[in-house]
């Protein structure tokens, strides 16, 4: 997978592949965070690797955000995210999440 | 009779924008001409750009495949200038309906769809589209059957999204240009589907 994306900046190697089950870290650090609060702690499935991008939390502090973090699209079942979700079991929400916010589920 | 203007004090963000712009111009970092040119370029980008991409995908299966595999490269193929855009195109099928939201702010494929509508940036849409998409779509007049999966894409980081709607029946033999005319902005956000006027 990693060979698919080449960046002209140093990047962390991807740890996950499509289909892997991952949990979003349930933590609440201060600062500019691109992981929505509602998805923290949820378990989903890697849909695809999008590439590696400078870490926005670092960029917001005027640092270079390197090494770049792999960015994934992760698919979650709506019924898992919202226990009272009104709609079929099959409905999903897909979100971009950086690797340092993910752990193996 | 002397001319009477209506004085309105600047709102917070207007004041911030004007102050910052005037400072940047005063310090020689940017010019007023550059600001005006950028605003004009922003206004010139309209959803017709996205509609061209959709129409091409409808008439050319090989193009559609390339578009779904790499949205950015496929737009460049049509000569669309999309600087810095990492585009993910998501396809509607009889089994799947896609819709786009940005819960954190208002990320939007501006280079393909232009300036986002106000409702896209509203707290109402941003908070409810991930929580109760079927109710929100119904408010747009779009009722999705339970047998169809809804995929909501929360645009939280570096990717931007475009929905590839299904080509409606009754458009057989249409030119690409005519097809593009029924692909509205809302169809490419996923809160509407293309419609063919009858008769």
Coordinates of N, CA and C in Angstrom, one line a residue, chain B residues 4 8 11 20 22 26 28 33-34 39 41 43 47 49 71 84 87 92 116 122 131 143 157 163 165 170 182 198:
Chain B
X4 N -28.5 60.9 1.9 CA -28.5 60.2 3.2 C -28.1 58.8 3.0
X8 N -24.1 51.5 8.6 CA -24.2 50.2 9.3 C -22.8 49.8 9.9
X11 N -19.8 44.2 11.0 CA -19.9 43.1 11.9 C -18.5 42.6 12.3
X20 N -7.3 43.1 8.4 CA -6.2 42.2 8.0 C -5.8 42.6 6.5
X22 N -6.3 45.4 4.9 CA -5.6 46.7 4.8 C -4.2 46.7 5.3
X26 N -1.0 47.5 3.1 CA -0.2 48.6 3.6 C 1.3 48.1 3.7
X28 N 2.6 45.9 1.9 CA 3.2 45.5 0.6 C 3.2 44.0 0.4
X33 N -5.3 44.7 -6.2 CA -5.6 44.0 -7.4 C -5.6 42.5 -7.3
X34 N -4.7 42.0 -6.5 CA -4.6 40.6 -6.3 C -5.8 40.1 -5.5
X39 N -11.0 37.2 -5.7 CA -12.5 37.2 -5.5 C -13.2 36.9 -6.8
X41 N -12.0 35.2 -9.3 CA -11.8 33.8 -9.7 C -12.7 32.9 -8.9
X43 N -15.6 33.7 -7.6 CA -17.0 33.8 -8.1 C -17.2 33.1 -9.5
X47 N -21.0 25.4 -10.1 CA -21.2 24.0 -10.2 C -21.2 23.4 -11.6
X49 N -18.8 23.3 -13.4 CA -17.5 22.5 -13.5 C -17.7 21.1 -13.1
X71 N -10.0 10.8 -8.5 CA -10.8 11.9 -8.9 C -10.0 13.1 -9.4
X84 N -4.2 21.7 -5.7 CA -4.2 21.1 -4.3 C -5.4 20.3 -4.0
X87 N -9.4 14.8 -4.6 CA -10.8 14.5 -4.8 C -11.2 13.0 -4.7
X92 N -23.4 7.0 -6.6 CA -24.7 6.5 -6.2 C -25.0 5.3 -7.1
X116 N -19.9 27.5 -1.3 CA -20.9 26.6 -0.8 C -22.2 27.4 -0.4
X122 N -24.3 25.7 7.8 CA -25.1 25.9 9.1 C -24.9 24.8 10.1
X131 N -26.2 12.6 12.0 CA -27.0 12.0 13.1 C -28.3 11.4 12.6
X143 N -36.7 11.3 -0.4 CA -36.9 10.2 0.5 C -36.2 9.0 -0.1
X157 N -10.7 16.1 6.8 CA -9.3 16.4 6.7 C -8.9 16.9 5.3
X163 N -20.3 13.7 -5.2 CA -21.2 12.6 -5.4 C -21.4 12.5 -6.9
X165 N -24.0 11.2 -9.2 CA -25.4 10.7 -9.1 C -25.7 9.7 -10.2
X170 N -34.7 8.2 -19.3 CA -35.3 9.3 -20.2 C -34.3 10.2 -20.7
X182 N -28.7 18.9 -16.2 CA -29.6 18.5 -15.2 C -28.8 18.1 -13.9
X198 N -40.8 16.1 -17.4 CA -41.6 15.3 -18.3 C -42.3 16.2 -19.4

